[in-house]
XYZ file of C-alpha atoms in Angstrom:
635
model
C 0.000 0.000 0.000
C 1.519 3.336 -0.764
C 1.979 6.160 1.720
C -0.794 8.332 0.105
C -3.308 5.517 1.024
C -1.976 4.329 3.703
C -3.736 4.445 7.128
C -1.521 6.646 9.914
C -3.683 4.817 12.864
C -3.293 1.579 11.701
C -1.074 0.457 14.762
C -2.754 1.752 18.419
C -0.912 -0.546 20.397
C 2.760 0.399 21.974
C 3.988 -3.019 21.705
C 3.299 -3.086 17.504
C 5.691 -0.214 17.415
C 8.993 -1.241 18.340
C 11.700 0.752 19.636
C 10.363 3.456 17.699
C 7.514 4.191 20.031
C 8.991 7.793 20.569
C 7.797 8.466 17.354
C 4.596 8.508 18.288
C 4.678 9.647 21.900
C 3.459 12.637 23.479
C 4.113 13.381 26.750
C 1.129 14.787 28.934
C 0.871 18.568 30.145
C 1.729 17.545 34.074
C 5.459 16.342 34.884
C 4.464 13.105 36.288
C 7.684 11.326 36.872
C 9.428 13.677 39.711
C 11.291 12.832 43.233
C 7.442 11.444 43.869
C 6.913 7.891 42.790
C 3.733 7.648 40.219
C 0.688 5.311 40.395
C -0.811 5.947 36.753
C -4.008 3.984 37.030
C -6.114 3.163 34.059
C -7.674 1.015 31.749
C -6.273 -0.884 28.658
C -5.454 2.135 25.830
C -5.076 5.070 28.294
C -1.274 5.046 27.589
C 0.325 3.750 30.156
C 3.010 1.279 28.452
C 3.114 3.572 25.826
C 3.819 6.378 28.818
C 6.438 3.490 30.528
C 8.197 2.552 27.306
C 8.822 5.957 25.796
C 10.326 7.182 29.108
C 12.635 4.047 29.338
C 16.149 4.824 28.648
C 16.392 2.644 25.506
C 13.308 4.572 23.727
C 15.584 7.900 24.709
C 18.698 6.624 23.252
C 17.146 6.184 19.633
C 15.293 9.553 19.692
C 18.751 10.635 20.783
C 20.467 8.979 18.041
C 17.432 9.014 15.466
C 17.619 12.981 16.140
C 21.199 13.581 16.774
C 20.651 15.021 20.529
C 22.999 15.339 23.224
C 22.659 12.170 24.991
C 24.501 13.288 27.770
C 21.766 15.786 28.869
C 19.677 12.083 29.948
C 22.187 12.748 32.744
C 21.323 15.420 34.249
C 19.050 16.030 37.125
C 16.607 17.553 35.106
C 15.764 14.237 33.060
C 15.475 10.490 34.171
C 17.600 7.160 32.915
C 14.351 4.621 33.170
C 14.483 1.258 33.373
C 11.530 -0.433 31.950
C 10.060 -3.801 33.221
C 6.643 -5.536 31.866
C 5.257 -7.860 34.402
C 5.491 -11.430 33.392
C 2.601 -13.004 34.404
C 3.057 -16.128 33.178
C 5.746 -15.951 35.703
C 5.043 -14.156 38.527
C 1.873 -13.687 40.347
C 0.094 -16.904 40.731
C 2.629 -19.042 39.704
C 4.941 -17.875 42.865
C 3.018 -19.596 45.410
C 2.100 -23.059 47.068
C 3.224 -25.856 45.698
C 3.910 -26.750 49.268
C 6.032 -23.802 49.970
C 5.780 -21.419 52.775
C 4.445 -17.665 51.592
C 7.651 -15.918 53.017
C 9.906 -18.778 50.893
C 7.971 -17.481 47.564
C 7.646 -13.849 48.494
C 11.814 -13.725 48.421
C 12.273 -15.922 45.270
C 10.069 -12.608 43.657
C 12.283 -10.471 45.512
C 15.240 -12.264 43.978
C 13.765 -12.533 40.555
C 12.749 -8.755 41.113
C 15.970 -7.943 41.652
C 17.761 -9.606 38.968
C 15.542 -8.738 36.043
C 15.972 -5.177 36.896
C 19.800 -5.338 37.609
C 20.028 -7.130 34.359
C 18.361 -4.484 32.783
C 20.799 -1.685 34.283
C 23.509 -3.445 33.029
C 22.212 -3.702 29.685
C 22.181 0.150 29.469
C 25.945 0.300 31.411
C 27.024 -1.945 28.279
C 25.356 0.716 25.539
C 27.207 3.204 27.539
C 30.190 1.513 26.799
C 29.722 0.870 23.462
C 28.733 4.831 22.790
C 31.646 5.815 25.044
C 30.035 7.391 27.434
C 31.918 5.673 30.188
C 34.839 3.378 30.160
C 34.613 -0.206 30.923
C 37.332 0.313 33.840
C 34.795 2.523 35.366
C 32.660 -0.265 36.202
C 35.132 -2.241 38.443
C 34.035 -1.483 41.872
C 30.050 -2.324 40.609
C 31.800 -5.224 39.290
C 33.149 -6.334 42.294
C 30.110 -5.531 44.845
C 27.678 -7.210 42.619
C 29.764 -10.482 42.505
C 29.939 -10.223 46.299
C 26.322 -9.795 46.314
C 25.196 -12.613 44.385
C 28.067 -14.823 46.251
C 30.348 -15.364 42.878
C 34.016 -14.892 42.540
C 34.541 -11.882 39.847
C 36.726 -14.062 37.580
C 37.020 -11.200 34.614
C 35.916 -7.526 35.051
C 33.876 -7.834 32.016
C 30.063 -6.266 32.543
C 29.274 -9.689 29.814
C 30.198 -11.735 32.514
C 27.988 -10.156 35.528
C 25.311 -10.427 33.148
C 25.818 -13.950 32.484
C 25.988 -14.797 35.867
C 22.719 -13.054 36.523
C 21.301 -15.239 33.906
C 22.271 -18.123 35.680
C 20.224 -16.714 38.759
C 17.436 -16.507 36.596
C 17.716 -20.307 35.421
C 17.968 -21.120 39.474
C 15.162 -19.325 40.077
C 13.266 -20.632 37.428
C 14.274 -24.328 37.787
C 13.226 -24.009 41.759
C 9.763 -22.653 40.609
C 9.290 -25.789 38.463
C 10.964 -28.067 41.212
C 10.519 -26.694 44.545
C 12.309 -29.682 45.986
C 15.720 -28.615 44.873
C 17.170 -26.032 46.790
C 16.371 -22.662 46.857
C 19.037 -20.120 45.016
C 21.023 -17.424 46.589
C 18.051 -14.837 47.898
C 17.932 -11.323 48.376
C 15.410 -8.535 49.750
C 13.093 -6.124 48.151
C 14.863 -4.151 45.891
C 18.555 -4.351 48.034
C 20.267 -5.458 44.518
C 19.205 -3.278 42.526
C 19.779 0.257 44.901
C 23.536 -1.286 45.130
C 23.785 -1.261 41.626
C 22.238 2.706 40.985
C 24.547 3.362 43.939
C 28.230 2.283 42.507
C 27.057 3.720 39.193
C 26.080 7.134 40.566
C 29.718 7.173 41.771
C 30.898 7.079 38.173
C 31.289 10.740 37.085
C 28.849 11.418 34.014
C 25.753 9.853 36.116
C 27.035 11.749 39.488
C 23.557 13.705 38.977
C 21.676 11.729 37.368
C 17.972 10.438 38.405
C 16.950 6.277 38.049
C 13.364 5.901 38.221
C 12.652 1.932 37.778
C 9.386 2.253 35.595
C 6.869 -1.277 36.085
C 4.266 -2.157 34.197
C 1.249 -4.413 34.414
C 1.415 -4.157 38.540
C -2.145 -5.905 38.648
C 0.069 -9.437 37.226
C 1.644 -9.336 40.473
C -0.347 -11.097 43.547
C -0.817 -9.333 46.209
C 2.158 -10.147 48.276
C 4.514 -9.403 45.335
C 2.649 -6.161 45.262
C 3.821 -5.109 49.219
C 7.128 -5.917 48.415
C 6.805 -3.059 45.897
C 4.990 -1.176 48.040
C 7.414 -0.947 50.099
C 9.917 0.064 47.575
C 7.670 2.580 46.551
C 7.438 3.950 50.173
C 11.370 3.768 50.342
C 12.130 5.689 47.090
C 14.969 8.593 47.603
C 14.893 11.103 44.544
C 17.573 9.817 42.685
C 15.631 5.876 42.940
C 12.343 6.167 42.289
C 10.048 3.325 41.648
C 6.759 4.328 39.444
C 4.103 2.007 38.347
C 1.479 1.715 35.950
C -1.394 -0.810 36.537
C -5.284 -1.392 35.607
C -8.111 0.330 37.133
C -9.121 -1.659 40.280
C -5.445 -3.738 40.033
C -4.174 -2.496 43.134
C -5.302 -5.734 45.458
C -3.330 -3.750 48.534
C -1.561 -0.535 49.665
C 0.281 -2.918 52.605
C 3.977 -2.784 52.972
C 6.091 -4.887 54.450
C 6.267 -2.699 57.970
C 3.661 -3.693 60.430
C 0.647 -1.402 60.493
C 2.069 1.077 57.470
C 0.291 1.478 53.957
C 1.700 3.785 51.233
C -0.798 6.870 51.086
C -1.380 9.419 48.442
C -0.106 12.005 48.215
C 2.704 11.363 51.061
C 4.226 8.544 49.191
C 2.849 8.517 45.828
C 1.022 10.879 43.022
C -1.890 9.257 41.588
C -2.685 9.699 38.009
C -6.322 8.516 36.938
C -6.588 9.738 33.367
C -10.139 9.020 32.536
C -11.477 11.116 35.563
C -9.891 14.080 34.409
C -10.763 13.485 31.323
C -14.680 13.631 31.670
C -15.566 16.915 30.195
C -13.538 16.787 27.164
C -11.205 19.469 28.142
C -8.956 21.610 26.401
C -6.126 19.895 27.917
C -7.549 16.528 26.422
C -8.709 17.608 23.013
C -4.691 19.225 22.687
C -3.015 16.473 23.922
C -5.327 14.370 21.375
C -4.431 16.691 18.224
C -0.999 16.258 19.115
C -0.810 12.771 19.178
C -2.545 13.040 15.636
C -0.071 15.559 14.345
C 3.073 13.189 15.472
C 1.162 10.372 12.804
C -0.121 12.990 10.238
C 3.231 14.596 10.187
C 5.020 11.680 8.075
C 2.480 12.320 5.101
C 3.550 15.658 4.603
C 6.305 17.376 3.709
C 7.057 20.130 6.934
C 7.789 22.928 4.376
C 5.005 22.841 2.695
C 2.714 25.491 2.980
C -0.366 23.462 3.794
C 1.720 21.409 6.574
C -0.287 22.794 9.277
C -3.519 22.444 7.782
C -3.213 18.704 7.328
C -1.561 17.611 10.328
C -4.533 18.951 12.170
C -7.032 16.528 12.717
C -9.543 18.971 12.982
C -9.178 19.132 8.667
C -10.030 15.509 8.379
C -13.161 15.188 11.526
C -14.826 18.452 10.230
C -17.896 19.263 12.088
C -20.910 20.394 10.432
C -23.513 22.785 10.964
C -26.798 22.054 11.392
C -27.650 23.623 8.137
C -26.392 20.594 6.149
C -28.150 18.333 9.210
C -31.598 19.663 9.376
C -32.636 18.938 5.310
C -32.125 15.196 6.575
C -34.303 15.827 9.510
C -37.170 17.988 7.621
C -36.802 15.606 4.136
C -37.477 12.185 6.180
C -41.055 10.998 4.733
C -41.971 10.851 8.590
C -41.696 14.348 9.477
C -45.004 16.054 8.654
C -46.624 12.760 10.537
C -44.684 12.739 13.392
C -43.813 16.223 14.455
C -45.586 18.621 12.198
C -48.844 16.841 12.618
C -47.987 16.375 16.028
C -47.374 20.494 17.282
C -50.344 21.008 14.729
C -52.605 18.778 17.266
C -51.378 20.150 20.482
C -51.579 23.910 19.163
C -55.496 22.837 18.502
C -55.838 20.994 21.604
C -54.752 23.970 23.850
C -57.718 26.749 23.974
C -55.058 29.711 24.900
C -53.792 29.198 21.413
C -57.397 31.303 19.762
C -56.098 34.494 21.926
C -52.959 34.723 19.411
C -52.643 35.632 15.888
C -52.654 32.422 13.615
C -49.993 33.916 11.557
C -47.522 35.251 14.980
C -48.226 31.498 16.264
C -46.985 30.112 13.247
C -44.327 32.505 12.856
C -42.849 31.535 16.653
C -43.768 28.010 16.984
C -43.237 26.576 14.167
C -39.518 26.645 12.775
C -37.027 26.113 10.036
C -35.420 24.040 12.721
C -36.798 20.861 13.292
C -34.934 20.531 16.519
C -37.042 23.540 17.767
C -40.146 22.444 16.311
C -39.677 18.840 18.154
C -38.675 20.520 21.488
C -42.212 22.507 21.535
C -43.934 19.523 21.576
C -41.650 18.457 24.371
C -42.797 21.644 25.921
C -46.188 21.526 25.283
C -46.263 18.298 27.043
C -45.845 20.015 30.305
C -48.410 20.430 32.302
C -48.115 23.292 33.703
C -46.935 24.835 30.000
C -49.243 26.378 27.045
C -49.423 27.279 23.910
C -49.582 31.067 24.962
C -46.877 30.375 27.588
C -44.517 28.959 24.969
C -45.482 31.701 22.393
C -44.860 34.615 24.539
C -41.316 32.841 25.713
C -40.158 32.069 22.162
C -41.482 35.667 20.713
C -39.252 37.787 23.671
C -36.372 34.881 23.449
C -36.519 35.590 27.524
C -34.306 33.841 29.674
C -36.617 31.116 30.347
C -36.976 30.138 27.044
C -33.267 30.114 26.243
C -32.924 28.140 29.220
C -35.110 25.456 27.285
C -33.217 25.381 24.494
C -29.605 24.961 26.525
C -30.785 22.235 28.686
C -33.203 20.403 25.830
C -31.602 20.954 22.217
C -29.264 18.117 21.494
C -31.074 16.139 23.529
C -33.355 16.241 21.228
C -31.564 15.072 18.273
C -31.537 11.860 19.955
C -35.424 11.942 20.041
C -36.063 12.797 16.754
C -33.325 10.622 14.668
C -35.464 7.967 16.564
C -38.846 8.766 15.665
C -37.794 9.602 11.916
C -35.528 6.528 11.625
C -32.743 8.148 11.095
C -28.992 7.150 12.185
C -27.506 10.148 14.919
C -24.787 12.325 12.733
C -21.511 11.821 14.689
C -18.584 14.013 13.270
C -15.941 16.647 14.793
C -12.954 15.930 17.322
C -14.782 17.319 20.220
C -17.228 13.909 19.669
C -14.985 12.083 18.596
C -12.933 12.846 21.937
C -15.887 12.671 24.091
C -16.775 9.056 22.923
C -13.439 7.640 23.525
C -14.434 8.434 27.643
C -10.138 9.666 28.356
C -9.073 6.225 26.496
C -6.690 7.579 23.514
C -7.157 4.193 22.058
C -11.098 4.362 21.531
C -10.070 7.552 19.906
C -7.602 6.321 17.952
C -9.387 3.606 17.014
C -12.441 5.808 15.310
C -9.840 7.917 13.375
C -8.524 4.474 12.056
C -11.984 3.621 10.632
C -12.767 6.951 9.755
C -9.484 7.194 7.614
C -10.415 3.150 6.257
C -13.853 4.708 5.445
C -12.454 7.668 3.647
C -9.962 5.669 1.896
C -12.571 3.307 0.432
C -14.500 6.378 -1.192
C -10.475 7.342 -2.839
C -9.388 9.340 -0.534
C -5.133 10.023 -0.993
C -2.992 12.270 1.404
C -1.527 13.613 -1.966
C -5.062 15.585 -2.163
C -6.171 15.488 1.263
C -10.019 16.477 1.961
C -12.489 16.745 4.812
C -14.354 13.271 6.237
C -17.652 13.642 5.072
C -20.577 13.142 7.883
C -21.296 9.681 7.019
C -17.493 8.921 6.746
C -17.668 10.137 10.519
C -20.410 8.022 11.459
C -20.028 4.898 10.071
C -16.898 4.955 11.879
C -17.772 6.015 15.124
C -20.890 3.231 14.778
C -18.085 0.430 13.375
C -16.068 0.762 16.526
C -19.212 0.823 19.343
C -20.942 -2.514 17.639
C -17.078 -3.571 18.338
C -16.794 -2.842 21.388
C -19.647 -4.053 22.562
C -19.337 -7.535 20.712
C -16.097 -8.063 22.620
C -17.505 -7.696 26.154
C -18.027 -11.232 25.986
C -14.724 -12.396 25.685
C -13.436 -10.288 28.994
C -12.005 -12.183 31.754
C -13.305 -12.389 34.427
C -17.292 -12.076 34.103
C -17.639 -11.147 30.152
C -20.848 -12.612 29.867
C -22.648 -11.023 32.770
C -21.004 -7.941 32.084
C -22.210 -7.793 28.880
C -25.722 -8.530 29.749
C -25.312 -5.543 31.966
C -24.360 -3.577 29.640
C -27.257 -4.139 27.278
C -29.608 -3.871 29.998
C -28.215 0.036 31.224
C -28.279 0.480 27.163
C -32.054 -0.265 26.895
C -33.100 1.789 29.928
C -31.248 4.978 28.766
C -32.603 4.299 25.426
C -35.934 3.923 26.554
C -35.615 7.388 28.586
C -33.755 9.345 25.756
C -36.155 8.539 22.984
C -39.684 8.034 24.575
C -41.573 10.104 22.387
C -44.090 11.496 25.152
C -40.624 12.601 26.847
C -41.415 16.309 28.085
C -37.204 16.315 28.019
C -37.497 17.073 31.753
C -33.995 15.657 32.578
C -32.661 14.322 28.731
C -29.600 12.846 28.068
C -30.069 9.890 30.450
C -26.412 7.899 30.870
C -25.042 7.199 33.841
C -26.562 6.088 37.426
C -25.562 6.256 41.289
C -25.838 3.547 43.441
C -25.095 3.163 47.180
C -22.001 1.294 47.443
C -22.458 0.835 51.232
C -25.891 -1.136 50.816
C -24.482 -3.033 47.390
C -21.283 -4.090 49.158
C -22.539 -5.385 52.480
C -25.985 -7.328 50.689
C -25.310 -7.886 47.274
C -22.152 -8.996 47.378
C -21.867 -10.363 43.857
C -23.201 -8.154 42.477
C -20.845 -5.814 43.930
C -17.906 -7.378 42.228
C -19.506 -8.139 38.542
C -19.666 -3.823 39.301
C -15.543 -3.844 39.986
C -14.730 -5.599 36.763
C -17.274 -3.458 35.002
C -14.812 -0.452 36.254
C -11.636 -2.664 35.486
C -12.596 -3.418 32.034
C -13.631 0.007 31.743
C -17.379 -0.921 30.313
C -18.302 1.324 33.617
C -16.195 4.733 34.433
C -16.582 5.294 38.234
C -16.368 8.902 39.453
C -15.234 10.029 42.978
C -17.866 8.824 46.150
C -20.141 11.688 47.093
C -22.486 12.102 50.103
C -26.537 12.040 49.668
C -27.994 15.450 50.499
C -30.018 13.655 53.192
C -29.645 13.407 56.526
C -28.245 9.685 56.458
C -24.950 9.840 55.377
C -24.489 6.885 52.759
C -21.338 6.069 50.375
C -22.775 6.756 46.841
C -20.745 6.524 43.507
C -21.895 7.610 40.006
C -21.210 5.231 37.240
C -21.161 6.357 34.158
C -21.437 4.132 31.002
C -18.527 4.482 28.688
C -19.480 6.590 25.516
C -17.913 4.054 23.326
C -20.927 2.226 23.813
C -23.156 5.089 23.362
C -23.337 4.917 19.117
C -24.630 1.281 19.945
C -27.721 2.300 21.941
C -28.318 5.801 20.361
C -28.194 7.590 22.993
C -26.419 10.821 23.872
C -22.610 10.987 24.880
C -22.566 13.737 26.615
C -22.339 13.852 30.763
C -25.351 15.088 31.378
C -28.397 13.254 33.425
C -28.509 10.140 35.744
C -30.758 8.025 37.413
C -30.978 6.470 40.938
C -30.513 2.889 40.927
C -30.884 1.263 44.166
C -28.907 -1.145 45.100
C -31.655 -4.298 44.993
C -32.793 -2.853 41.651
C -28.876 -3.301 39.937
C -28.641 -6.388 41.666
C -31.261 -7.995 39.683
C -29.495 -6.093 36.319
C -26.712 -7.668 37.185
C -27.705 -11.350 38.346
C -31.476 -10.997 38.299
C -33.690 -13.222 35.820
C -35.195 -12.750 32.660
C -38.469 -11.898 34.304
C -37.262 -9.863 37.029
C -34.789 -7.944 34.374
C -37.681 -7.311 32.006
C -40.071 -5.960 34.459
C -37.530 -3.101 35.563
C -36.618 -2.264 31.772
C -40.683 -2.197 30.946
C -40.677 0.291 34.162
C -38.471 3.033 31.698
C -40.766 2.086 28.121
C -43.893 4.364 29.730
C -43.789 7.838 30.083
C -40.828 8.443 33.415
C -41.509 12.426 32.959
C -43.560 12.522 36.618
C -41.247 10.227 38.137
C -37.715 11.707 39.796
C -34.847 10.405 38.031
C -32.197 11.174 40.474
C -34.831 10.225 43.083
C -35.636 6.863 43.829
C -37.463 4.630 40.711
C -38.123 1.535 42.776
């Protein structure tokens, strides 16, 4: 395929990119790797081995090399030397444990095997240095020497190779006794006591006299959760210039113990804590930037930089155009169902209402009807209030007061929702700040939508050597290709896929049901997301309670911050907020808007409940929920 139809988001995934990773990376606004260790906590495609790998020292060297840096400036105390580990959890974890061994036996073996991995890994990058010249291999006697002592070997050779190789025969010990824990046990170390030897005897070599070692671990949740106090407790330990930082799942961390009686690791005295898909919510302008510039990085190799159109299309805004409603309403007013359903429809109520014969026919018509059909649609919302008529709504639409442009604030796109349903008609999705808002903080989700969006535009002959906008259904289709996706795959998840995708279709149908009933007065619209009581789920419905954890792990569910009621009884609630990946699926509105009360027997039978029992609370949404409080108790 050549590069003019080529797809720039055809790889998503760090590990499809090589050592080359940098290419692609973008580092976020905040400094996050600093004298404080990091927790970045998220789901799968928020970034975080792409954050690990790109801030390892081997990533650095190529962009160093690639761009013909000064290497040395690594070094310095304003930059990190990061040594990058992936979890092996094929190795670690569960696989550490029984086999009629004591706990304390298998907790040092992973401190051992902890140890060694990284050490091997530091001397990996000592080697490079010798190889660039950075240091001399003489320099390296006294590590030499300590290490051998360490790992009880004589120091035949001061030759870095042959450290290494002896730390590879540690690794075959270790991994022998874990398949035969009846031979004997190799030579075993502490948490972490290898490694901080090491940093220390190469911090005494001149050039990295300054210089800052942050030990960077991914996939923490691999590790049980014994392995993860020993960690812990190197987290709790780190000095500025050894800094351990780890990235792990949402809901991974089984335990904030460390290995000191009766002491945890707390934020933000021994950690910072980065969550991005909390602060990621609203779509900021801090998101949608750090999302165009991830784009530009890809766009960028299409183009040649001194061009005078090089700014143009490396903006992804150029390609995810979003439309006005100009070229939206014709679909809307052409549909063969319109006059039936809404101009017959305000036509009817107008009649209906006696208050309408004290205004001019032609000033009625003139106010409330519209060459908007999202107006038109939201009168008949309107006149569906009670306490609402036809001379209320004219006089409100004729002065444009405050009340009435409060209507059309909290009602409007809302009501796009409502009428693409009633008409038949497929929800327009195009623009970045969509785009952005359906991928819920997970730059893969977004990526993934500008990959089909780009396959889409492609397959109508689209060529980067006469770039063009994506038109609306381009958009769409794309956005719609990647929800039925994502919700096919729920399935598949381990642990609970199949109840947590049965969940899933059941919050689906209820805010469907709410969004498009079509006597909705669009009271509270834009129905996606519910709060529970965690307190009353956790102590009764205990299974329930943890199909609702891997919904947050997987990241079907985002869970915001516990609030308190505004009652007098003071009960743990969360909001949980269906991820708007899902959203093109159901057709129903992305946006963080409305939610519902769903006590904690009610999600309990979503959850586990039977067909019956499920049915009956999804039939409770199908009638007309305008009189009943939504963020008040349904049930």
């Amino acid at each position: 395929m050549s590069k003019n139809t080529s797809n720039p988001f055809g790889r998503n995934r760090a590990e499809q990119m090589g050592e080359t990773s940098w290419k692609y990376y973008v580092s976020p606004s905040e400094n996050l790797l600093t004298e404080t260790p990091l927790i970045f906590e998220g789901s799968r495609g928020t970034g975080k081995t792409m954050f690990m790998l790109c801030n390892s020292w081997r990533e650095k060297f190529s962009e160093c090399n690639e761009n013909q840096s000064d290497i040395y400036q690594l070094f310095s105390k304003d930059n990190i030397v990061g040594f990058y580990y992936k979890t092996d959890g094929r190795f670690v974890g569960s696989n550490l444990e029984g086999k009629g061994i004591d706990d304390q036996t298998w907790v040092s073996i992973f401190n051992t095997y902890f140890n060694v991995v990284i050490s091997k890994e530091i001397f990996y990058f000592l080697k490079r240095c010798i190889e660039l010249r950075i240091i001399a291999k003489e320099s390296l006697f006294k590590l030499n020497s300590r290490i051998a002592k360490k790992i009880n070997i004589d120091l035949l050779e001061n030759d870095i190779s042959y450290i290494e190789n002896r730390l590879d025969d540690l690794l075959d010990e270790i991994e022998d006794f874990t398949n035969n824990p009846e031979l004997n046990p190799p030579k075993l170390l502490s948490a972490g006591t290898l490694i901080k030897t090491t940093i220390e005897y190469v911090k005494e070599i001149n050039v990295f006299k300054e210089a800052r070692f942050h030990i960077l671990i991914d996939e923490f949740e691999e590790l049980n959760a014994k392995q993860q106090i020993q960690i812990n407790t190197l987290i709790k330990q780190s000095i500025y210039w050894l800094v351990y930082d780890v990235c792990v799942k949402t809901n991974g961390i089984y335990t904030f113990e460390t290995i000191s009686n009766n002491e945890i690791i707390q934020e933000p005295h021994d950690f910072t804590l980065h969550k991005p898909e909390l602060n990621d919510y609203d779509n900021s302008k801090i998101y949608l930037k750090f999302l165009k510039d991830i784009c530009r990085k890809r766009l960028g190799e299409y183009f040649n930089s001194n061009s005078s159109n090089y700014i143009e299309f490396t903006d992804i805004d150029f390609y995810l155009k979003k439309y006005s409603n100009d070229i939206i309403f014709p679909v809307y007013k052409d549909s063969p169902k319109y006059e039936k359903e809404i101009y017959d429809v305000l036509v009817n109520l107008i009649k209906e209402d006696s208050s309408s014969k004290n205004i001019d026919s032609e000033e009625l018509k003139k106010f409330i009807f519209s060459d908007s059909p999202l107006i038109e649609r939201m009168h008949i919302s309107l006149l569906r209030r009670k306490e609402i008529t036809v001379e209320t709504l004219y006089i409100a639409a004729s002065t444009n007061n405050k009340t009435y442009e409060d209507w059309k604030h909290n009602t409007l796109y809302a009501t796009h929702f409502l009428l693409c349903s009633e008409l038949g008609i497929e929800f327009q999705y195009h623009g970045l700040k969509v785009f952005a808002s359906l991928s819920s903080g997970v730059i893969r989700y977004f990526l993934e939508i500008c990959k089909s969006a780009f396959d889409n535009a492609i397959g109508n002959s689209f060529s980067f050597s006469k770039p063009r906008s994506f038109t609306i259904k381009e958009q769409t289709d794309a956005a719609q290709f990647v929800s039925e996706t994502k919700v096919a795959k729920i399935d598949g998840f381990v642990p609970g896929g199949k109840i947590l995708k049965r969940l899933v279709l059941n919050l689906g149908k209820i805010f469907n049901s709410i969004q498009t009933n079509r006597l909705t007065t669009l009271g509270e619209p834009e129905v996606n997301h519910f709060t529970t009581s965690l307190f009353e789920l956790k102590n009764y419905y205990e299974e329930a309670s943890r199909i609702l954890d891997f919904a947050v792990m997987h990241n079907i569910l985002q869970a915001s911050l516990p609030t308190k009621t505004k009652s007098n009884d003071i009960v743990e609630v969360a909001d949980y907020h269906l991820n708007h990946i899902y959203c093109p699926y159901f057709k129903i509105s992305h946006r963080r808007k409305r939610k519902i009360v769903l006590e904690p027997d009610v999600l309990n039978k979503l959850i586990v409940g039977n067909s019956d029992e499920i049915n009956k609370i999804i039939k409770k949404y199908e009638v007309d929920i305008d009189n009943q409080p939504l963020q008040g108790k349904l049930f």
